[in-house]
């Protein structure tokens, strides 16, 4: 079985984005009207088609990351948009229970304590069977004004994650800082930033079973694995494997063979989860290979790691990291 | 000849840091008193010793990056500190002209137009023989409040760089944003950020001979080379080689063999310049190799690229990218 743990509903019907546009403009757009057929249509020609073509079985599916936009409006705007977005994910997964498994966004908002997100997490997991969450380390959208992930203000949320036994993918949304291109800089920077926050903290002493997935291949981390090992050593921290790798995982959203090969060389297979983020940041075909850049399954299959390690990456680790997921 | 294009005066005598501390506290510390012998002592047991031990010949030497601290005080504080720091680099290089070649910091300051840095650049290059500069893409120190490097406010500085034929290394200073660990996140993020700013701009159409070195192996860029090729393609930009690689270079401050191997695989040898940043961010010995993490010469030597490519990386590219440098 091949499990893609990182997919967003980027292809949702236009009426969703229209609703959001009106909401963000201060209107009260009323109930969202999207039929089951519209949902089917939005998925059949996109994620479902790509699943079939690429031979992946199931996608952990969450709202589009770039439109979480926690920096837009206040906490009540964020909550309304988040509930609506999560409900729509729930509908997708109910229509295609074999193909999609729900992962939620949180109603974060700049300057608002993370404990305010606990209720929506509970609702999604307990009432709708969500298996994980996306956690935005920068609700200010590229201005980085909120405390690091290791700040104690996050602890109530982490307590609930531990209680529910759900992992969080660390995933920013769009950037309203002109310095940061969203998918080319902000996403990757956030991944690197989160890893370093974890490295310098005692977070996993406080929460030994708390689990984070760092997407986009862990940002810059595997490429600079020597730097991170060396920084930890200079700081008299334990080796990274001991310090972080019981709690921190990386996905495989790295869109070329040499990048995947590097990751597979330096990160233990136990800490890597297959993902493509399709339909996501990069949609074209690589002229060097004739294949989609984000068809990451090919890179893993073409790599020289053992069949047992491939099985961990494609399926085994997902079962372990997302224990609430039970294949249909 | 082996040319290390990225070294900082991290080992300067304590009186320099004391001076700065007093200046930052609003005092007027008066003339800095450091003797030639103190300078010799600060270098003999550190950079010079490591050059000898590792078999490198010359280091392009600039003020410590983390203490540029453009966010401390106002523009006049920054200018005073910058002139003093550059003067000290000039003295180091005058004492050891075979070993060190001067590269300057700029008197940047948050919210202050980059054209205000032109005077100090001119002074360093014309009066003191500096061959390059460090340019901070975030003078606000982790708050990213100034315009991107592609903003027209930078153009007067770029015009002078072109006129003087000097390249800039894109290098942030310390972070006053608690989200960003300086050497583990802020440095690497800035590298990635700058690359993406260049990718989305017409900067090199406006300045066909302007040259930037992105340090720390280009941040996350080589690891995500497929992502960047794909993003450029989706945006209908020219291929990266054509769009950026006549103007953008990467150094080799990547502290493990697999990272260097990846870079050498995806980035043309013409765009890679040898560097170690010693004595810098990572100072320990890698227990996996028994060698210093930042002894990057070993990784390049151990790689499978051709002798001709190694020569480019160790020396040839430095001559081309830093044409004002003439070996003594």
PDB file of N, CA, C and O in Angstrom, chain B residues 292-315:
ATOM      1  N   UNK B 292      37.157  17.767  11.399  1.00  0.00           N
ATOM      2  CA  UNK B 292      36.299  18.915  11.654  1.00  0.00           C
ATOM      3  C   UNK B 292      35.135  18.951  10.660  1.00  0.00           C
ATOM      4  O   UNK B 292      35.342  18.751   9.454  1.00  0.00           O
ATOM      5  N   UNK B 293      33.943  19.212  11.182  1.00  0.00           N
ATOM      6  CA  UNK B 293      32.777  19.367  10.303  1.00  0.00           C
ATOM      7  C   UNK B 293      33.056  20.375   9.193  1.00  0.00           C
ATOM      8  O   UNK B 293      32.670  20.186   8.056  1.00  0.00           O
ATOM      9  N   UNK B 294      33.719  21.496   9.568  1.00  0.00           N
ATOM     10  CA  UNK B 294      33.860  22.583   8.595  1.00  0.00           C
ATOM     11  C   UNK B 294      35.133  22.482   7.761  1.00  0.00           C
ATOM     12  O   UNK B 294      35.478  23.431   7.061  1.00  0.00           O
ATOM     13  N   UNK B 295      35.781  21.341   7.797  1.00  0.00           N
ATOM     14  CA  UNK B 295      36.942  21.122   6.918  1.00  0.00           C
ATOM     15  C   UNK B 295      36.395  20.674   5.557  1.00  0.00           C
ATOM     16  O   UNK B 295      36.541  19.515   5.137  1.00  0.00           O
ATOM     17  N   UNK B 296      35.775  21.615   4.858  1.00  0.00           N
ATOM     18  CA  UNK B 296      35.011  21.276   3.655  1.00  0.00           C
ATOM     19  C   UNK B 296      35.905  20.894   2.472  1.00  0.00           C
ATOM     20  O   UNK B 296      35.434  20.288   1.520  1.00  0.00           O
ATOM     21  N   UNK B 297      37.183  21.249   2.575  1.00  0.00           N
ATOM     22  CA  UNK B 297      38.116  20.863   1.508  1.00  0.00           C
ATOM     23  C   UNK B 297      38.135  19.347   1.316  1.00  0.00           C
ATOM     24  O   UNK B 297      38.189  18.851   0.194  1.00  0.00           O
ATOM     25  N   UNK B 298      38.060  18.631   2.435  1.00  0.00           N
ATOM     26  CA  UNK B 298      38.077  17.164   2.354  1.00  0.00           C
ATOM     27  C   UNK B 298      36.909  16.612   1.537  1.00  0.00           C
ATOM     28  O   UNK B 298      37.050  15.630   0.819  1.00  0.00           O
ATOM     29  N   UNK B 299      35.742  17.210   1.729  1.00  0.00           N
ATOM     30  CA  UNK B 299      34.557  16.683   1.034  1.00  0.00           C
ATOM     31  C   UNK B 299      34.701  16.872  -0.481  1.00  0.00           C
ATOM     32  O   UNK B 299      34.330  16.014  -1.263  1.00  0.00           O
ATOM     33  N   UNK B 300      35.232  18.034  -0.852  1.00  0.00           N
ATOM     34  CA  UNK B 300      35.372  18.298  -2.289  1.00  0.00           C
ATOM     35  C   UNK B 300      36.442  17.388  -2.876  1.00  0.00           C
ATOM     36  O   UNK B 300      36.268  16.798  -3.940  1.00  0.00           O
ATOM     37  N   UNK B 301      37.535  17.258  -2.129  1.00  0.00           N
ATOM     38  CA  UNK B 301      38.594  16.372  -2.621  1.00  0.00           C
ATOM     39  C   UNK B 301      38.107  14.932  -2.738  1.00  0.00           C
ATOM     40  O   UNK B 301      38.472  14.225  -3.672  1.00  0.00           O
ATOM     41  N   UNK B 302      37.256  14.515  -1.798  1.00  0.00           N
ATOM     42  CA  UNK B 302      36.782  13.122  -1.813  1.00  0.00           C
ATOM     43  C   UNK B 302      35.681  12.889  -2.841  1.00  0.00           C
ATOM     44  O   UNK B 302      35.309  11.740  -3.098  1.00  0.00           O
ATOM     45  N   UNK B 303      35.160  13.946  -3.418  1.00  0.00           N
ATOM     46  CA  UNK B 303      34.051  13.783  -4.368  1.00  0.00           C
ATOM     47  C   UNK B 303      34.564  13.223  -5.687  1.00  0.00           C
ATOM     48  O   UNK B 303      35.766  13.207  -5.948  1.00  0.00           O
ATOM     49  N   UNK B 304      33.638  12.806  -6.525  1.00  0.00           N
ATOM     50  CA  UNK B 304      34.027  12.147  -7.779  1.00  0.00           C
ATOM     51  C   UNK B 304      34.107  13.108  -8.966  1.00  0.00           C
ATOM     52  O   UNK B 304      34.241  12.674 -10.096  1.00  0.00           O
ATOM     53  N   UNK B 305      34.024  14.416  -8.728  1.00  0.00           N
ATOM     54  CA  UNK B 305      34.111  15.346  -9.863  1.00  0.00           C
ATOM     55  C   UNK B 305      35.538  15.373 -10.417  1.00  0.00           C
ATOM     56  O   UNK B 305      36.486  14.934  -9.755  1.00  0.00           O
ATOM     57  N   UNK B 306      35.666  15.942 -11.600  1.00  0.00           N
ATOM     58  CA  UNK B 306      36.972  15.932 -12.275  1.00  0.00           C
ATOM     59  C   UNK B 306      37.963  16.885 -11.605  1.00  0.00           C
ATOM     60  O   UNK B 306      37.569  17.816 -10.892  1.00  0.00           O
ATOM     61  N   UNK B 307      39.222  16.647 -11.875  1.00  0.00           N
ATOM     62  CA  UNK B 307      40.275  17.525 -11.349  1.00  0.00           C
ATOM     63  C   UNK B 307      40.085  18.947 -11.872  1.00  0.00           C
ATOM     64  O   UNK B 307      40.322  19.930 -11.151  1.00  0.00           O
ATOM     65  N   UNK B 308      39.627  19.066 -13.104  1.00  0.00           N
ATOM     66  CA  UNK B 308      39.404  20.399 -13.679  1.00  0.00           C
ATOM     67  C   UNK B 308      38.297  21.131 -12.916  1.00  0.00           C
ATOM     68  O   UNK B 308      38.418  22.329 -12.630  1.00  0.00           O
ATOM     69  N   UNK B 309      37.243  20.409 -12.568  1.00  0.00           N
ATOM     70  CA  UNK B 309      36.160  21.032 -11.805  1.00  0.00           C
ATOM     71  C   UNK B 309      36.629  21.406 -10.397  1.00  0.00           C
ATOM     72  O   UNK B 309      36.257  22.449  -9.859  1.00  0.00           O
ATOM     73  N   UNK B 310      37.425  20.553  -9.811  1.00  0.00           N
ATOM     74  CA  UNK B 310      37.952  20.886  -8.474  1.00  0.00           C
ATOM     75  C   UNK B 310      38.789  22.163  -8.538  1.00  0.00           C
ATOM     76  O   UNK B 310      38.701  23.024  -7.661  1.00  0.00           O
ATOM     77  N   UNK B 311      39.562  22.282  -9.594  1.00  0.00           N
ATOM     78  CA  UNK B 311      40.394  23.486  -9.736  1.00  0.00           C
ATOM     79  C   UNK B 311      39.522  24.736  -9.844  1.00  0.00           C
ATOM     80  O   UNK B 311      39.827  25.767  -9.242  1.00  0.00           O
ATOM     81  N   UNK B 312      38.429  24.622 -10.576  1.00  0.00           N
ATOM     82  CA  UNK B 312      37.506  25.764 -10.670  1.00  0.00           C
ATOM     83  C   UNK B 312      36.980  26.150  -9.292  1.00  0.00           C
ATOM     84  O   UNK B 312      36.916  27.324  -8.937  1.00  0.00           O
ATOM     85  N   UNK B 313      36.564  25.136  -8.554  1.00  0.00           N
ATOM     86  CA  UNK B 313      35.942  25.388  -7.248  1.00  0.00           C
ATOM     87  C   UNK B 313      36.965  25.933  -6.255  1.00  0.00           C
ATOM     88  O   UNK B 313      36.667  26.839  -5.471  1.00  0.00           O
ATOM     89  N   UNK B 314      38.174  25.404  -6.302  1.00  0.00           N
ATOM     90  CA  UNK B 314      39.191  25.816  -5.333  1.00  0.00           C
ATOM     91  C   UNK B 314      39.828  27.164  -5.679  1.00  0.00           C
ATOM     92  O   UNK B 314      40.316  27.866  -4.801  1.00  0.00           O
ATOM     93  N   UNK B 315      39.845  27.512  -6.972  1.00  0.00           N
ATOM     94  CA  UNK B 315      40.605  28.709  -7.329  1.00  0.00           C
ATOM     95  C   UNK B 315      40.036  29.480  -8.526  1.00  0.00           C
ATOM     96  O   UNK B 315      39.867  30.702  -8.474  1.00  0.00           O
TER      97      UNK B 315
END
